[in-house]
Short mmCIF file of C-alpha atoms in Angstrom, two decimals:
data_model
loop_
_atom_site.label_atom_id
_atom_site.label_comp_id
_atom_site.label_asym_id
_atom_site.label_seq_id
_atom_site.Cartn_x
_atom_site.Cartn_y
_atom_site.Cartn_z
CA MET A 1 -0.07 0.16 0.11
CA GLY A 2 1.61 3.53 -0.88
CA GLN A 3 4.41 1.39 -2.28
CA SER A 4 6.16 0.80 -5.01
CA PRO A 5 6.34 -3.10 -6.17
CA SER A 6 10.64 -3.04 -5.97
CA THR A 7 10.17 -1.05 -2.39
CA THR A 8 7.61 -3.62 -1.42
CA ALA A 9 10.07 -6.65 -3.12
CA ALA A 10 12.83 -5.61 -1.19
CA ALA A 11 10.78 -5.72 2.02
CA THR A 12 9.49 -8.93 1.21
CA THR A 13 12.99 -9.92 0.53
CA THR A 14 14.49 -8.68 3.57
CA THR A 15 11.86 -10.66 5.70
CA THR A 16 12.49 -14.11 4.56
CA ASN A 17 16.04 -13.14 4.73
CA ARG A 18 14.98 -12.58 8.59
CA ARG A 19 12.98 -15.81 9.03
CA ARG A 20 15.80 -18.00 7.37
CA ASP A 21 18.69 -16.50 9.74
CA THR A 22 15.93 -17.29 12.51
CA ALA A 23 15.90 -21.01 11.76
CA VAL A 24 19.69 -21.38 10.88
CA LYS A 25 19.85 -19.94 14.07
CA GLU A 26 18.00 -22.36 16.03
CA LEU A 27 19.29 -25.33 14.20
CA ARG A 28 23.09 -24.02 15.29
CA SER A 29 22.12 -24.05 19.08
CA PHE A 30 20.94 -27.68 18.99
CA LEU A 31 23.69 -29.05 17.17
CA THR A 32 26.78 -30.25 20.11
CA ASP A 33 30.12 -28.36 19.27
CA ASP A 34 31.30 -33.06 18.18
CA ASP A 35 28.00 -32.43 15.40
CA ASP A 36 28.48 -31.59 12.11
CA VAL A 37 25.33 -32.35 10.57
CA ILE A 38 22.32 -33.29 11.67
CA THR A 39 21.31 -37.31 10.24
CA THR A 40 18.22 -38.80 9.21
CA GLY A 41 17.80 -40.09 12.22
CA ASP A 42 18.62 -37.43 14.22
CA ILE A 43 15.18 -35.50 13.13
CA SER A 44 12.54 -36.45 15.20
CA ILE A 45 14.76 -34.63 18.42
CA LEU A 46 14.41 -31.29 16.26
CA PRO A 47 12.74 -28.63 18.84
CA ASP A 48 9.58 -27.90 18.06
CA ALA A 49 9.47 -24.58 17.37
CA CYS A 50 12.72 -25.13 14.56
CA LEU A 51 10.21 -27.66 12.53
CA ALA A 52 7.61 -24.78 12.37
CA SER A 53 10.37 -22.78 11.27
CA VAL A 54 11.83 -25.19 8.80
CA PHE A 55 8.08 -25.53 7.66
CA GLN A 56 7.55 -21.49 6.85
CA PHE A 57 9.96 -21.70 3.73
CA LEU A 58 8.11 -24.87 2.50
CA THR A 59 5.63 -24.18 -0.65
CA SER A 60 1.67 -25.35 -0.03
CA GLY A 61 1.93 -28.39 -1.43
CA ASP A 62 5.20 -29.54 0.68
CA ARG A 63 3.65 -28.83 3.76
CA LYS A 64 1.23 -30.52 2.41
CA THR A 65 3.19 -33.54 2.40
CA CYS A 66 5.39 -33.57 5.37
CA SER A 67 2.09 -32.89 7.31
CA LEU A 68 1.34 -36.91 6.14
CA VAL A 69 4.79 -37.99 7.91
CA SER A 70 3.76 -38.22 11.82
CA LYS A 71 1.06 -37.24 14.17
CA ARG A 72 3.93 -34.69 15.93
CA TRP A 73 4.31 -33.64 12.25
CA LEU A 74 0.60 -32.99 11.12
CA GLU A 75 0.18 -31.24 15.09
CA ILE A 76 3.07 -28.90 14.34
CA GLU A 77 2.22 -28.33 10.65
CA GLY A 78 -1.36 -27.17 11.32
CA GLN A 79 -0.03 -24.75 14.49
CA SER A 80 2.37 -22.89 12.07
CA ARG A 81 -0.01 -21.79 9.15
CA HIS A 82 -0.78 -18.76 10.03
CA ARG A 83 -2.65 -18.14 7.40
CA LEU A 84 -5.44 -20.61 5.19
CA SER A 85 -7.88 -20.40 2.38
CA LEU A 86 -11.28 -22.43 2.04
CA ASN A 87 -13.81 -23.00 -0.06
CA ALA A 88 -16.71 -21.21 1.35
CA GLN A 89 -19.89 -23.55 -0.17
CA SER A 90 -22.41 -24.02 2.50
CA ASP A 91 -21.36 -28.19 3.76
CA LEU A 92 -18.49 -26.46 4.98
CA THR A 93 -19.99 -24.97 8.75
CA ALA A 94 -20.38 -29.62 9.47
CA ALA A 95 -16.43 -28.91 9.39
CA VAL A 96 -15.73 -26.02 10.90
CA THR A 97 -15.15 -26.97 15.03
CA SER A 98 -12.84 -30.17 12.84
CA LEU A 99 -10.89 -27.79 11.23
CA PHE A 100 -9.87 -25.14 13.39
CA VAL A 101 -9.22 -27.71 15.88
CA ARG A 102 -5.83 -28.73 14.09
CA PHE A 103 -5.37 -24.85 12.91
CA ASP A 104 -5.57 -23.10 15.56
CA SER A 105 -3.01 -20.53 14.45
CA VAL A 106 -4.61 -19.00 11.85
CA THR A 107 -4.92 -15.00 11.42
CA LYS A 108 -5.11 -14.52 8.23
CA LEU A 109 -8.58 -15.99 6.14
CA SER A 110 -9.77 -16.51 2.98
CA LEU A 111 -13.48 -17.02 2.17
CA LYS A 112 -13.60 -18.01 -1.56
CA CYS A 113 -17.07 -19.09 -3.05
CA ASP A 114 -18.06 -20.56 -6.57
CA ARG A 115 -20.80 -18.45 -7.69
CA ARG A 116 -22.70 -21.50 -9.18
CA SER A 117 -22.93 -22.38 -5.38
CA VAL A 118 -24.80 -21.36 -2.38
CA SER A 119 -22.54 -20.37 0.13
CA ILE A 120 -21.23 -20.27 3.88
CA ASN A 121 -24.89 -18.65 5.24
CA ASP A 122 -24.57 -16.46 9.27
CA ASP A 123 -24.12 -19.14 11.75
CA GLY A 124 -21.46 -20.53 9.53
CA LEU A 125 -19.50 -17.50 9.50
CA VAL A 126 -20.12 -17.00 13.31
CA LEU A 127 -18.79 -20.55 13.99
CA ILE A 128 -15.81 -19.47 12.21
CA SER A 129 -15.18 -16.62 13.90
CA GLU A 130 -15.76 -18.11 17.29
CA HIS A 131 -12.85 -20.23 16.41
CA CYS A 132 -10.21 -17.25 15.12
CA ARG A 133 -10.62 -14.59 17.35
CA ASN A 134 -6.73 -13.26 17.06
CA LEU A 135 -7.71 -13.11 12.82
CA THR A 136 -5.86 -9.30 12.13
CA ARG A 137 -7.26 -10.61 7.96
CA LEU A 138 -10.26 -11.73 6.73
CA LYS A 139 -11.61 -11.95 3.05
CA LEU A 140 -14.60 -13.13 2.07
CA ARG A 141 -15.70 -13.96 -1.72
CA ALA A 142 -19.34 -14.58 -3.50
CA CYS A 143 -20.25 -14.90 -0.13
CA ARG A 144 -24.30 -13.87 -0.89
CA GLU A 145 -25.90 -15.57 1.93
CA ILE A 146 -24.61 -14.14 4.64
CA THR A 147 -26.32 -11.01 6.10
CA ASP A 148 -25.63 -7.70 7.66
CA LEU A 149 -26.73 -9.50 11.22
CA GLY A 150 -24.27 -12.46 10.91
CA MET A 151 -21.93 -9.34 9.90
CA VAL A 152 -22.77 -8.36 13.26
CA ARG A 153 -21.78 -11.05 14.91
CA VAL A 154 -18.98 -11.84 13.01
CA SER A 155 -17.83 -8.32 14.46
CA GLU A 156 -18.50 -8.32 18.02
CA ASN A 157 -15.34 -11.23 17.71
CA LEU A 158 -12.63 -10.08 15.32
CA LYS A 159 -11.64 -7.20 17.74
CA TYR A 160 -8.02 -8.06 16.29
CA LEU A 161 -9.05 -7.27 12.95
CA LYS A 162 -7.42 -4.78 10.74
CA ARG A 163 -8.24 -6.11 7.23
CA PHE A 164 -11.00 -6.56 5.46
CA SER A 165 -11.76 -7.71 2.38
CA CYS A 166 -15.41 -8.57 0.58
CA GLY A 167 -16.75 -8.88 -3.29
CA SER A 168 -20.18 -9.66 -4.12
CA CYS A 169 -20.88 -10.72 -0.93
CA GLY A 170 -25.26 -10.36 0.63
CA PHE A 171 -24.52 -7.74 3.52
CA GLY A 172 -25.12 -3.70 3.03
CA VAL A 173 -24.98 -0.65 5.59
CA LYS A 174 -25.88 -2.45 8.17
CA GLY A 175 -23.50 -5.17 8.17
CA MET A 176 -20.50 -2.45 7.24
CA ASN A 177 -20.97 -0.34 9.98
CA GLY A 178 -21.31 -3.30 12.79
CA LEU A 179 -17.20 -4.15 10.82
CA ILE A 180 -16.67 -0.79 11.52
CA GLU A 181 -18.02 0.30 15.05
CA ASN A 182 -16.85 -3.34 17.02
CA CYS A 183 -13.37 -3.80 14.85
CA GLY A 184 -11.48 -0.81 16.28
CA LEU A 185 -8.07 -2.03 15.18
CA LEU A 186 -9.46 -1.83 11.53
CA GLU A 187 -6.95 -0.25 9.11
CA GLU A 188 -7.59 -1.41 5.68
CA LEU A 189 -11.03 -1.83 4.15
CA SER A 190 -11.42 -3.25 0.51
CA VAL A 191 -15.12 -3.50 -0.60
CA LYS A 192 -16.52 -4.77 -4.16
CA ARG A 193 -20.38 -5.51 -5.65
CA LEU A 194 -21.57 -5.38 -2.01
CA ARG A 195 -25.43 -6.76 -2.90
CA GLY A 196 -26.67 -5.55 -0.14
CA ILE A 197 -26.13 -2.04 -0.71
CA SER A 198 -29.92 -0.33 -2.93
CA ASN A 199 -28.29 0.67 -6.52
CA VAL A 200 -30.83 3.89 -6.14
CA VAL A 201 -28.74 7.16 -5.44
CA ASP A 202 -30.55 8.41 -1.83
CA VAL A 203 -29.58 11.39 -0.14
CA SER A 204 -31.64 9.80 2.88
CA ALA A 205 -30.63 6.23 2.72
CA GLU A 206 -28.14 5.42 5.73
CA SER A 207 -24.79 5.81 5.67
CA VAL A 208 -21.60 3.85 6.14
CA GLY A 209 -19.86 4.95 9.55
CA PRO A 210 -18.27 7.18 10.88
CA GLY A 211 -18.24 4.13 13.57
CA GLY A 212 -15.20 3.83 15.10
CA GLY A 213 -12.87 4.26 11.78
CA MET A 214 -10.46 6.10 13.19
CA CYS A 215 -7.52 3.66 12.41
CA LEU A 216 -8.48 3.20 9.16
CA LYS A 217 -5.83 4.01 6.17
CA PHE A 218 -6.72 2.48 3.23
CA VAL A 219 -9.84 1.84 1.45
CA CYS A 220 -10.44 0.93 -1.72
CA LEU A 221 -14.45 0.71 -3.34
CA LYS A 222 -15.77 -0.66 -6.80
CA ASP A 223 -18.24 -1.39 -8.88
CA LEU A 224 -20.77 0.45 -6.49
CA TYR A 225 -23.67 2.17 -7.28
CA ASN A 226 -24.00 4.12 -4.34
CA ALA A 227 -21.01 4.13 -2.88
CA GLN A 228 -21.55 7.63 -1.59
CA CYS A 229 -22.88 6.13 1.63
CA PHE A 230 -19.12 4.89 2.76
CA GLY A 231 -19.22 9.77 2.44
CA ASP A 232 -19.22 9.62 5.87
CA LEU A 233 -16.77 6.66 6.58
CA LEU A 234 -14.15 8.64 5.01
CA ALA A 235 -14.59 12.12 6.42
CA GLY A 236 -14.24 10.94 9.43
CA SER A 237 -11.23 8.86 9.11
CA LYS A 238 -8.56 11.49 9.92
CA ASN A 239 -6.01 8.52 9.81
CA LEU A 240 -7.18 7.86 5.99
CA ARG A 241 -3.68 7.48 3.56
CA THR A 242 -4.80 5.67 1.21
CA LEU A 243 -8.55 6.22 -0.66
CA LYS A 244 -8.96 4.21 -3.65
CA VAL A 245 -12.70 4.26 -6.34
CA PHE A 246 -12.40 2.73 -9.22
CA ARG A 247 -16.31 2.62 -11.65
CA CYS A 248 -18.58 4.02 -8.73
CA SER A 249 -21.51 5.74 -10.39
CA GLY A 250 -23.04 9.11 -8.44
CA ASP A 251 -21.73 12.50 -7.98
CA TRP A 252 -18.24 12.26 -6.87
CA ASP A 253 -17.34 15.82 -6.59
CA LYS A 254 -19.07 16.12 -3.60
CA VAL A 255 -18.01 13.63 -1.52
CA LEU A 256 -14.38 14.22 -2.20
CA GLU A 257 -15.62 18.26 -0.99
CA MET A 258 -17.12 16.68 2.14
CA VAL A 259 -13.63 13.98 2.75
CA THR A 260 -10.62 16.83 2.16
CA GLU A 261 -12.45 19.49 4.45
CA SER A 262 -11.21 16.92 7.52
CA VAL A 263 -9.22 14.37 5.66
CA THR A 264 -6.08 16.61 4.20
CA GLY A 265 -3.08 13.60 4.31
CA LEU A 266 -4.30 12.19 2.18
CA VAL A 267 -0.84 10.15 -0.20
CA GLU A 268 -2.54 7.89 -2.92
CA VAL A 269 -5.47 8.24 -4.84
CA HIS A 270 -7.01 6.96 -6.89
CA LEU A 271 -9.47 7.76 -9.12
CA GLU A 272 -11.43 5.55 -12.36
CA ARG A 273 -14.00 5.97 -14.62
CA LEU A 274 -16.54 8.23 -12.31
CA GLN A 275 -18.45 11.33 -12.29
CA LEU A 276 -15.63 13.54 -11.28
CA SER A 277 -14.80 16.21 -12.60
CA ASP A 278 -12.17 20.08 -12.00
CA VAL A 279 -14.20 20.73 -8.85
CA GLY A 280 -12.93 17.25 -7.26
CA LEU A 281 -9.82 17.78 -8.45
CA VAL A 282 -9.30 20.90 -6.67
CA ALA A 283 -11.09 19.66 -3.65
CA VAL A 284 -7.88 16.30 -3.55
CA SER A 285 -5.74 19.37 -4.06
CA LYS A 286 -5.67 20.34 -0.13
CA CYS A 287 -3.84 17.45 0.63
CA ARG A 288 -0.94 18.73 0.15
CA SER A 289 0.97 15.43 0.77
CA LEU A 290 -0.21 13.36 -2.57
CA GLU A 291 2.63 11.64 -3.80
CA VAL A 292 0.35 9.42 -5.97
CA LEU A 293 -2.24 10.56 -8.04
CA HIS A 294 -4.33 8.47 -11.27
CA ILE A 295 -6.59 9.91 -12.98
CA LEU A 296 -8.31 7.89 -15.82
CA LYS A 297 -11.52 7.64 -17.75
CA THR A 298 -12.81 11.17 -15.81
CA PRO A 299 -13.75 13.08 -19.30
CA ASP A 300 -14.95 16.01 -17.35
CA CYS A 301 -11.11 16.87 -15.97
CA SER A 302 -9.18 19.09 -18.11
CA ASN A 303 -6.86 21.14 -17.08
CA LEU A 304 -7.07 23.59 -14.92
CA GLY A 305 -8.51 20.49 -12.09
CA LEU A 306 -4.69 19.12 -12.66
CA LEU A 307 -3.07 22.52 -12.46
CA SER A 308 -5.06 23.28 -9.64
CA VAL A 309 -3.39 19.33 -7.60
CA ALA A 310 0.15 20.28 -9.14
CA GLU A 311 0.45 23.49 -7.80
CA ASN A 312 -0.72 22.46 -4.83
CA CYS A 313 0.97 19.39 -4.02
CA ARG A 314 4.29 19.17 -5.18
CA GLY A 315 5.46 16.44 -3.63
CA LEU A 316 4.57 14.41 -6.54
CA ARG A 317 6.23 11.59 -7.74
CA LYS A 318 4.55 8.90 -9.98
CA VAL A 319 1.59 10.44 -11.70
CA HIS A 320 -1.85 8.18 -14.26
CA ILE A 321 -3.63 10.12 -16.73
CA ASP A 322 -6.44 8.82 -18.86
CA GLY A 323 -7.64 11.79 -20.93
CA TRP A 324 -9.50 9.55 -22.98
CA LYS A 325 -8.81 11.28 -26.01
CA THR A 326 -10.99 14.16 -24.87
CA ASN A 327 -8.33 17.04 -25.63
CA ARG A 328 -9.12 18.69 -21.86
CA ILE A 329 -5.85 17.22 -20.91
CA ASN A 330 -2.83 18.47 -22.96
CA ASP A 331 0.38 20.12 -22.79
CA GLU A 332 -1.37 23.19 -20.83
CA GLY A 333 -1.91 20.99 -17.67
CA LEU A 334 1.95 18.66 -18.43
CA VAL A 335 4.08 22.16 -18.12
CA GLY A 336 2.30 23.69 -15.03
CA LEU A 337 2.43 19.28 -13.73
CA SER A 338 6.27 19.88 -14.29
CA LYS A 339 6.94 22.93 -12.86
CA TYR A 340 5.15 22.64 -9.91
CA CYS A 341 6.22 19.16 -9.27
CA VAL A 342 9.71 18.97 -9.97
CA ASN A 343 10.01 15.38 -7.95
CA ILE A 344 8.27 13.33 -10.73
CA GLN A 345 9.76 10.02 -10.87
CA GLU A 346 6.52 8.08 -12.93
CA LEU A 347 4.33 9.29 -15.07
CA VAL A 348 1.80 7.34 -17.82
CA LEU A 349 -0.27 9.66 -20.38
CA ILE A 350 -2.93 7.53 -21.86
CA GLY A 351 -5.27 9.52 -24.79
CA VAL A 352 -3.13 12.64 -23.62
CA ASN A 353 -2.11 14.79 -27.03
CA CYS A 354 0.95 15.98 -25.69
CA THR A 355 3.70 17.35 -28.27
CA ARG A 356 7.47 18.85 -28.20
CA VAL A 357 6.63 21.41 -25.75
CA GLY A 358 5.42 20.08 -22.75
CA LEU A 359 8.26 17.04 -23.51
CA GLU A 360 10.50 19.77 -23.39
CA VAL A 361 9.43 21.39 -20.20
CA LEU A 362 8.90 18.20 -19.03
CA GLY A 363 12.79 17.14 -19.24
CA ALA A 364 14.24 20.19 -18.21
CA HIS A 365 12.22 20.47 -14.71
CA CYS A 366 11.20 16.31 -13.59
CA VAL A 367 15.00 16.02 -13.76
CA LYS A 368 14.11 12.07 -11.37
CA LEU A 369 12.01 11.20 -14.30
CA GLU A 370 12.68 7.31 -14.53
CA ARG A 371 9.61 5.62 -16.12
CA LEU A 372 7.85 7.17 -18.81
CA ALA A 373 4.53 5.77 -20.93
CA LEU A 374 2.71 7.44 -23.18
CA CYS A 375 -0.32 5.78 -24.94
CA GLY A 376 -2.97 6.55 -28.21
CA SER A 377 -1.18 10.08 -28.42
CA GLU A 378 -1.82 11.42 -31.58
CA THR A 379 0.80 14.32 -31.16
CA VAL A 380 3.75 12.12 -29.93
CA GLY A 381 5.67 11.31 -32.99
CA ASP A 382 9.15 11.01 -34.55
CA ALA A 383 9.92 14.73 -33.16
CA GLU A 384 8.37 14.22 -29.38
CA ILE A 385 10.68 10.84 -28.58
CA SER A 386 13.58 13.06 -29.73
CA CYS A 387 12.76 15.40 -26.93
CA ILE A 388 12.65 12.76 -24.84
CA ALA A 389 16.05 11.59 -26.00
CA GLU A 390 17.76 14.39 -25.66
CA LYS A 391 16.02 15.81 -22.52
CA CYS A 392 15.00 13.01 -20.04
CA ILE A 393 18.43 12.55 -19.01
CA ALA A 394 17.63 10.09 -15.74
CA LEU A 395 14.65 7.99 -18.12
CA LYS A 396 14.91 4.17 -17.37
CA LYS A 397 11.51 2.60 -18.76
CA LEU A 398 9.42 4.04 -21.75
CA CYS A 399 6.12 2.51 -23.61
CA ILE A 400 4.94 3.80 -26.91
CA LYS A 401 1.96 1.85 -27.58
CA SER A 402 -0.43 3.05 -30.38
CA CYS A 403 1.65 6.82 -31.67
CA PRO A 404 2.38 7.70 -34.56
CA VAL A 405 6.28 6.95 -33.93
CA SER A 406 8.99 5.72 -36.49
CA ASP A 407 12.35 4.18 -36.97
CA HIS A 408 13.66 7.77 -37.14
CA GLY A 409 12.49 7.68 -33.52
CA MET A 410 14.15 4.78 -32.57
CA GLU A 411 17.32 6.13 -33.51
CA ALA A 412 16.97 8.60 -31.77
CA LEU A 413 16.77 6.49 -28.63
CA ALA A 414 19.88 4.87 -29.88
CA VAL A 415 21.75 8.03 -28.34
CA GLY A 416 19.89 9.47 -26.49
CA CYS A 417 18.97 8.44 -22.07
CA PRO A 418 21.67 7.38 -21.34
CA ASN A 419 20.64 6.02 -18.22
CA LEU A 420 17.94 3.63 -20.41
CA VAL A 421 17.64 -0.22 -19.87
CA LYS A 422 14.06 -0.96 -21.13
CA VAL A 423 11.86 0.84 -24.06
CA LYS A 424 8.33 -0.90 -25.41
CA VAL A 425 6.74 -0.44 -28.28
CA LYS A 426 3.35 -1.87 -28.88
CA LYS A 427 1.19 -1.18 -32.16
CA CYS A 428 3.07 1.60 -34.06
CA ARG A 429 2.73 0.38 -37.36
CA GLY A 430 6.04 3.20 -38.11
CA VAL A 431 7.88 1.13 -36.24
CA THR A 432 9.44 -1.82 -37.99
CA SER A 433 11.70 -4.91 -36.22
CA GLU A 434 14.23 -3.91 -38.24
CA GLY A 435 14.41 -0.69 -36.46
CA LEU A 436 14.09 -1.81 -33.31
CA GLY A 437 17.14 -4.35 -34.06
CA SER A 438 19.61 -1.27 -35.00
CA LEU A 439 18.33 0.08 -31.28
CA ARG A 440 19.36 -3.51 -29.72
CA ALA A 441 22.73 -3.36 -31.82
CA SER A 442 23.24 -0.05 -30.55
CA ARG A 443 22.44 -0.47 -26.89
CA GLU A 444 23.62 -4.03 -26.15
CA ALA A 445 22.77 -3.57 -22.31
CA LEU A 446 19.04 -1.97 -23.23
CA THR A 447 16.10 -4.52 -23.63
CA VAL A 448 13.95 -3.35 -26.68
CA ASN A 449 10.23 -5.13 -26.69
CA LEU A 450 7.95 -5.28 -30.24
CA ASP A 451 4.41 -5.89 -29.73
CA SER A 452 4.14 -8.70 -26.98
CA THR A 453 1.49 -10.49 -26.33
CA GLU A 454 1.36 -10.59 -22.73
CA VAL A 455 -1.97 -9.80 -20.67
CA GLU A 456 -2.15 -8.79 -17.21
CA SER A 457 -4.98 -8.63 -15.00
CA GLN A 458 -4.94 -4.71 -13.15
CA ASP A 459 -7.46 -6.07 -10.68
CA ALA A 460 -5.94 -8.83 -9.81
CA ALA A 461 -2.68 -7.40 -9.13
CA SER A 462 -4.24 -4.57 -7.26
CA GLU A 463 -5.81 -6.91 -4.82
CA GLY A 464 -2.71 -9.47 -5.15
CA VAL A 465 -0.90 -6.86 -3.59
CA GLN A 466 -3.08 -5.93 -0.37
CA ASP A 467 -3.99 -9.94 0.23
CA GLY A 468 -1.24 -11.54 -0.64
CA ALA A 469 -0.22 -15.02 -1.06
CA ILE A 470 -2.64 -17.47 0.64
CA GLU A 471 -1.26 -20.90 1.49
CA THR A 472 -3.59 -23.72 0.46
CA PRO A 473 -3.64 -26.99 2.97
CA THR A 474 -5.37 -30.24 2.26
CA VAL A 475 -7.55 -30.98 4.58
CA THR A 476 -11.38 -31.53 3.24
CA ASN A 477 -12.55 -30.87 0.26
CA HIS A 478 -13.65 -27.15 0.72
CA ILE A 479 -9.69 -26.24 1.35
CA GLU A 480 -8.53 -28.02 -2.17
CA GLY A 481 -11.24 -26.89 -4.45
CA ALA A 482 -11.06 -22.94 -3.16
CA SER A 483 -8.39 -21.92 -5.19
CA ASN A 484 -9.68 -24.14 -8.31
CA SER A 485 -12.82 -22.02 -7.92
CA ALA A 486 -11.22 -18.63 -7.65
CA SER A 487 -9.04 -19.95 -11.17
CA ARG A 488 -12.37 -20.62 -12.82
CA SER A 489 -13.74 -17.06 -11.70
CA THR A 490 -11.08 -15.15 -12.73
CA SER A 491 -10.46 -17.11 -16.22
CA ARG A 492 -14.36 -16.15 -16.93
CA SER A 493 -13.91 -12.51 -16.36
CA THR A 494 -10.95 -12.77 -17.71
CA SER A 495 -12.54 -13.79 -21.19
CA PHE A 496 -16.30 -11.09 -20.85
CA LYS A 497 -13.38 -8.49 -20.09
CA ALA A 498 -11.84 -9.60 -23.40
CA ARG A 499 -14.44 -9.64 -25.55
CA LEU A 500 -15.19 -6.25 -25.07
CA GLY A 501 -12.03 -5.55 -25.57
CA LEU A 502 -11.10 -3.38 -22.47
CA ILE A 503 -8.17 -5.42 -21.47
CA ALA A 504 -6.58 -3.51 -24.33
CA GLY A 505 -7.26 -0.22 -22.12
CA ARG A 506 -5.34 -1.83 -19.58
CA SER A 507 -2.36 -3.25 -20.62
CA LEU A 508 -0.16 -0.04 -20.78
CA VAL A 509 -0.59 0.31 -16.27
CA CYS A 510 -0.25 -3.50 -16.05
CA THR A 511 2.86 -3.04 -17.63
CA PHE A 512 4.26 -0.49 -15.67
CA ARG A 513 3.52 -2.00 -12.74
CA LYS A 514 5.34 -4.90 -13.64
CA TRP A 515 8.43 -2.78 -15.03
CA SER A 516 8.75 -1.16 -11.15
CA SER A 517 10.73 -4.67 -10.64
CA PHE A 518 12.91 -3.37 -12.00
CA GLY A 519 14.76 -1.93 -8.92
CA GLY A 520 13.35 1.56 -7.61
CA SER A 521 16.82 2.44 -5.75
CA SER A 522 14.92 6.28 -5.78
CA SER A 523 11.80 4.84 -5.09
CA ARG A 524 11.27 5.75 -1.69
CA SER A 525 8.39 4.31 1.05
CA GLN A 526 5.11 5.92 1.60
#
């Protein structure tokens, strides 16, 4: 949350190394001075804590195998497992007690049900919460049988919950309020397609919060008809740092004005496919600590709103703009952004018709710019690429998609951008394999890709960062089926989006997320 992928990867590596070192120390402390290694016959005398540390480095499949070695290993493997993913069908309730007798140390739980199956109900979820009172993370997917009453009862048992995520569930405002009021330590909240919330926007309708949401730092709202009911919660979350709103209907100008009146410490804001204008961007500009801003497919936003944000939020590091080819954001906005926000490291422009005029100012002022993507711009040609090659000295990664660029632009890159390590060109008809081949030949250390067919899902990647990997043990069919049902659901979703032509529009942002893994020594965590 609020970190570049490279920073997150580095933190994960550090944590893994620390755990490995701990396991090694425990092993060494167990050995005597005369021992060089522990033989196979001596493995039984390893302490439980040491064996549990070893299990932490195994894959889920290897852990399953190890649990079959002996009753002791079965017990230790279960007690040392902190993450669990279950197939949340209705018959899971009967297996809850025996399941959590073995896995009694679970702190991160994921419950996923196939959309064609009947999900676990209130009684089953309450029973789980009674066995897992130390949960810090809970994810619910397609649990349509859970009601407001069930969520209230569950939240009363989960006093230590810090992260909650739900999608396509059946409860609504009352259930969310119960969660907010009872889980006082809640820091992260992700809500997607909540079925229990009315699809009629009514200002007199019951709202979520503010309740006890003072600890909330991260809120993500997706595909909600009446997400305005979360306005009071957002306005009451004084410590909110990250706000992401995707494809939610209604007027978001008023909501953002209300929120930023009391919440001015936002560091990261993502706004996509919303009814949003410059009024909303002016409201966002009150957050002077803002570092990451995504404005995607909001056709009513213009240079005026972007300039307000740039002038007031001068610490911006990452900016993504999808102008949707409306030409309301162009060189004027880019020049203002470049002059005020000189610390920009990553800039993605989609459907923005910028020219050499704006790019020259960008290169002159934003000397820390390392990642640049230009997509669907009718005005970005060889002259603009030559300008980038000449001015953007710190640039490391460049992506060009659906722009009138030719091999002459690639020739300019061959002699410019001395720090460039990767170039990706997609759907630029004027660029040939020969032109990129010449670029490769002139700069052997440069990675060059032309029209890659790799497709990634932006939603899956943002939820994966929030939720992390979840190990899946074999105890019952409920557990084994969870990953299968999830993969079927993802496959159907991806196929549907492909038929609508939505994936192509996202591929640039996804590619940019992948590029960040090349090392962000200059990226800093939030």
